[in-house]
């Protein structure tokens, strides 16, 4: 399945894109997505141990299973305030 | 009231919005852009957000506060975009019948906001360098509330 991932903050800056597209086997988990992102976008390496994945408006855990229509975002730890 | 804005935060109006005859206590927290962080001089900050998720998480925080304290009203507003020194980046106002609850709820809301609401800031230092602030990867910085 082809997944569209929105990037924010430093992740967006390092990748040089607001969206990236990744190809994963059906029913892959967030852990698999992290691996593919790291392999496909080595420029994210400085952040990769800390990158967070959200599906819709919720944080996803590594075990979360992805679906092709998921609204996926990837970003560094938040700092707000 | 929960809002993200590119405009100057009117914290007087925000504070008024939580006042009520039932509320003996009103606490307002303002995060403001600070000049000095660990010996480095900040010229300005840039805030980025994932707006849909940030609004959803702020709403969750309001629910969380209402579950834990006898909150009468909550208002939270966060700036995004470019902020100069001294500008207010975030305002949290809470009203409760009595003072300890208002202080505790306001403290909880701003602390949790910084943990879970997808908003990020980038320091623009006076030496011309920039640096994203990410907990765990760089020193905490940016505003007086840290």
PDB file of N, CA, C and O in Angstrom, chain B residues 26-55:
ATOM      1  N   UNK B  26      -9.439  33.215  39.501  1.00  0.00           N
ATOM      2  CA  UNK B  26      -9.093  33.209  38.078  1.00  0.00           C
ATOM      3  C   UNK B  26      -7.573  33.256  37.983  1.00  0.00           C
ATOM      4  O   UNK B  26      -6.949  34.144  38.555  1.00  0.00           O
ATOM      5  N   UNK B  27      -6.979  32.280  37.275  1.00  0.00           N
ATOM      6  CA  UNK B  27      -5.529  32.267  37.070  1.00  0.00           C
ATOM      7  C   UNK B  27      -5.252  32.401  35.585  1.00  0.00           C
ATOM      8  O   UNK B  27      -5.864  31.725  34.762  1.00  0.00           O
ATOM      9  N   UNK B  28      -4.314  33.297  35.261  1.00  0.00           N
ATOM     10  CA  UNK B  28      -3.881  33.492  33.872  1.00  0.00           C
ATOM     11  C   UNK B  28      -2.394  33.175  33.776  1.00  0.00           C
ATOM     12  O   UNK B  28      -1.597  33.732  34.535  1.00  0.00           O
ATOM     13  N   UNK B  29      -2.021  32.284  32.859  1.00  0.00           N
ATOM     14  CA  UNK B  29      -0.608  32.032  32.572  1.00  0.00           C
ATOM     15  C   UNK B  29      -0.298  32.596  31.200  1.00  0.00           C
ATOM     16  O   UNK B  29      -1.032  32.338  30.236  1.00  0.00           O
ATOM     17  N   UNK B  30       0.828  33.337  31.087  1.00  0.00           N
ATOM     18  CA  UNK B  30       1.292  33.821  29.792  1.00  0.00           C
ATOM     19  C   UNK B  30       2.692  33.301  29.526  1.00  0.00           C
ATOM     20  O   UNK B  30       3.591  33.503  30.350  1.00  0.00           O
ATOM     21  N   UNK B  31       2.886  32.630  28.416  1.00  0.00           N
ATOM     22  CA  UNK B  31       4.232  32.295  27.958  1.00  0.00           C
ATOM     23  C   UNK B  31       4.675  33.418  27.043  1.00  0.00           C
ATOM     24  O   UNK B  31       3.950  33.800  26.127  1.00  0.00           O
ATOM     25  N   UNK B  32       5.856  33.975  27.315  1.00  0.00           N
ATOM     26  CA  UNK B  32       6.311  35.100  26.492  1.00  0.00           C
ATOM     27  C   UNK B  32       7.717  34.844  25.961  1.00  0.00           C
ATOM     28  O   UNK B  32       8.494  34.118  26.566  1.00  0.00           O
ATOM     29  N   UNK B  33       8.020  35.422  24.825  1.00  0.00           N
ATOM     30  CA  UNK B  33       9.307  35.177  24.166  1.00  0.00           C
ATOM     31  C   UNK B  33      10.419  35.848  24.967  1.00  0.00           C
ATOM     32  O   UNK B  33      10.424  37.064  25.138  1.00  0.00           O
ATOM     33  N   UNK B  34      11.349  35.013  25.435  1.00  0.00           N
ATOM     34  CA  UNK B  34      12.418  35.460  26.337  1.00  0.00           C
ATOM     35  C   UNK B  34      13.697  35.730  25.553  1.00  0.00           C
ATOM     36  O   UNK B  34      14.005  35.034  24.582  1.00  0.00           O
ATOM     37  N   UNK B  35      14.446  36.721  26.022  1.00  0.00           N
ATOM     38  CA  UNK B  35      15.659  37.117  25.308  1.00  0.00           C
ATOM     39  C   UNK B  35      16.825  36.149  25.513  1.00  0.00           C
ATOM     40  O   UNK B  35      17.495  35.766  24.559  1.00  0.00           O
ATOM     41  N   UNK B  36      17.085  35.745  26.783  1.00  0.00           N
ATOM     42  CA  UNK B  36      18.300  34.980  27.047  1.00  0.00           C
ATOM     43  C   UNK B  36      17.981  33.526  27.401  1.00  0.00           C
ATOM     44  O   UNK B  36      17.141  33.262  28.260  1.00  0.00           O
ATOM     45  N   UNK B  37      18.631  32.602  26.729  1.00  0.00           N
ATOM     46  CA  UNK B  37      18.494  31.182  27.039  1.00  0.00           C
ATOM     47  C   UNK B  37      19.877  30.563  27.089  1.00  0.00           C
ATOM     48  O   UNK B  37      20.581  30.539  26.083  1.00  0.00           O
ATOM     49  N   UNK B  38      20.268  30.111  28.272  1.00  0.00           N
ATOM     50  CA  UNK B  38      21.566  29.465  28.462  1.00  0.00           C
ATOM     51  C   UNK B  38      22.697  30.293  27.842  1.00  0.00           C
ATOM     52  O   UNK B  38      23.559  29.767  27.134  1.00  0.00           O
ATOM     53  N   UNK B  39      22.649  31.611  28.079  1.00  0.00           N
ATOM     54  CA  UNK B  39      23.732  32.474  27.618  1.00  0.00           C
ATOM     55  C   UNK B  39      23.630  32.895  26.164  1.00  0.00           C
ATOM     56  O   UNK B  39      24.455  33.674  25.688  1.00  0.00           O
ATOM     57  N   UNK B  40      22.625  32.405  25.446  1.00  0.00           N
ATOM     58  CA  UNK B  40      22.469  32.810  24.041  1.00  0.00           C
ATOM     59  C   UNK B  40      21.316  33.795  23.924  1.00  0.00           C
ATOM     60  O   UNK B  40      20.315  33.679  24.622  1.00  0.00           O
ATOM     61  N   UNK B  41      21.494  34.741  22.993  1.00  0.00           N
ATOM     62  CA  UNK B  41      20.509  35.814  22.860  1.00  0.00           C
ATOM     63  C   UNK B  41      19.554  35.521  21.697  1.00  0.00           C
ATOM     64  O   UNK B  41      19.980  35.369  20.554  1.00  0.00           O
ATOM     65  N   UNK B  42      18.279  35.473  22.032  1.00  0.00           N
ATOM     66  CA  UNK B  42      17.244  35.208  21.030  1.00  0.00           C
ATOM     67  C   UNK B  42      16.786  36.523  20.401  1.00  0.00           C
ATOM     68  O   UNK B  42      16.578  37.516  21.102  1.00  0.00           O
ATOM     69  N   UNK B  43      16.625  36.496  19.071  1.00  0.00           N
ATOM     70  CA  UNK B  43      16.092  37.672  18.380  1.00  0.00           C
ATOM     71  C   UNK B  43      14.590  37.515  18.162  1.00  0.00           C
ATOM     72  O   UNK B  43      13.834  38.479  18.242  1.00  0.00           O
ATOM     73  N   UNK B  44      14.160  36.282  17.872  1.00  0.00           N
ATOM     74  CA  UNK B  44      12.743  36.025  17.579  1.00  0.00           C
ATOM     75  C   UNK B  44      12.513  34.518  17.605  1.00  0.00           C
ATOM     76  O   UNK B  44      13.462  33.734  17.616  1.00  0.00           O
ATOM     77  N   UNK B  45      11.244  34.145  17.634  1.00  0.00           N
ATOM     78  CA  UNK B  45      10.873  32.720  17.577  1.00  0.00           C
ATOM     79  C   UNK B  45       9.894  32.503  16.432  1.00  0.00           C
ATOM     80  O   UNK B  45       9.095  33.389  16.121  1.00  0.00           O
ATOM     81  N   UNK B  46       9.967  31.322  15.826  1.00  0.00           N
ATOM     82  CA  UNK B  46       8.956  30.919  14.847  1.00  0.00           C
ATOM     83  C   UNK B  46       8.240  29.689  15.356  1.00  0.00           C
ATOM     84  O   UNK B  46       8.886  28.707  15.748  1.00  0.00           O
ATOM     85  N   UNK B  47       6.906  29.731  15.360  1.00  0.00           N
ATOM     86  CA  UNK B  47       6.102  28.597  15.815  1.00  0.00           C
ATOM     87  C   UNK B  47       5.425  27.919  14.639  1.00  0.00           C
ATOM     88  O   UNK B  47       4.822  28.576  13.789  1.00  0.00           O
ATOM     89  N   UNK B  48       5.528  26.586  14.623  1.00  0.00           N
ATOM     90  CA  UNK B  48       4.852  25.768  13.610  1.00  0.00           C
ATOM     91  C   UNK B  48       3.879  24.857  14.347  1.00  0.00           C
ATOM     92  O   UNK B  48       4.105  24.507  15.511  1.00  0.00           O
ATOM     93  N   UNK B  49       2.789  24.489  13.705  1.00  0.00           N
ATOM     94  CA  UNK B  49       1.805  23.622  14.370  1.00  0.00           C
ATOM     95  C   UNK B  49       1.177  22.668  13.365  1.00  0.00           C
ATOM     96  O   UNK B  49       1.201  22.912  12.158  1.00  0.00           O
ATOM     97  N   UNK B  50       0.640  21.579  13.880  1.00  0.00           N
ATOM     98  CA  UNK B  50      -0.236  20.696  13.117  1.00  0.00           C
ATOM     99  C   UNK B  50      -1.637  21.082  13.619  1.00  0.00           C
ATOM    100  O   UNK B  50      -2.085  20.585  14.651  1.00  0.00           O
ATOM    101  N   UNK B  51      -2.291  22.011  12.922  1.00  0.00           N
ATOM    102  CA  UNK B  51      -3.448  22.684  13.509  1.00  0.00           C
ATOM    103  C   UNK B  51      -4.600  21.751  13.937  1.00  0.00           C
ATOM    104  O   UNK B  51      -5.100  21.884  15.060  1.00  0.00           O
ATOM    105  N   UNK B  52      -5.012  20.822  13.056  1.00  0.00           N
ATOM    106  CA  UNK B  52      -6.157  19.962  13.399  1.00  0.00           C
ATOM    107  C   UNK B  52      -5.875  19.169  14.673  1.00  0.00           C
ATOM    108  O   UNK B  52      -6.705  19.051  15.561  1.00  0.00           O
ATOM    109  N   UNK B  53      -4.663  18.615  14.734  1.00  0.00           N
ATOM    110  CA  UNK B  53      -4.324  17.795  15.895  1.00  0.00           C
ATOM    111  C   UNK B  53      -4.111  18.668  17.134  1.00  0.00           C
ATOM    112  O   UNK B  53      -4.493  18.281  18.247  1.00  0.00           O
ATOM    113  N   UNK B  54      -3.518  19.834  16.959  1.00  0.00           N
ATOM    114  CA  UNK B  54      -3.282  20.723  18.104  1.00  0.00           C
ATOM    115  C   UNK B  54      -4.615  21.114  18.745  1.00  0.00           C
ATOM    116  O   UNK B  54      -4.756  21.090  19.973  1.00  0.00           O
ATOM    117  N   UNK B  55      -5.614  21.441  17.922  1.00  0.00           N
ATOM    118  CA  UNK B  55      -6.922  21.823  18.468  1.00  0.00           C
ATOM    119  C   UNK B  55      -7.576  20.634  19.182  1.00  0.00           C
ATOM    120  O   UNK B  55      -8.177  20.791  20.244  1.00  0.00           O
TER     121      UNK B  55
END
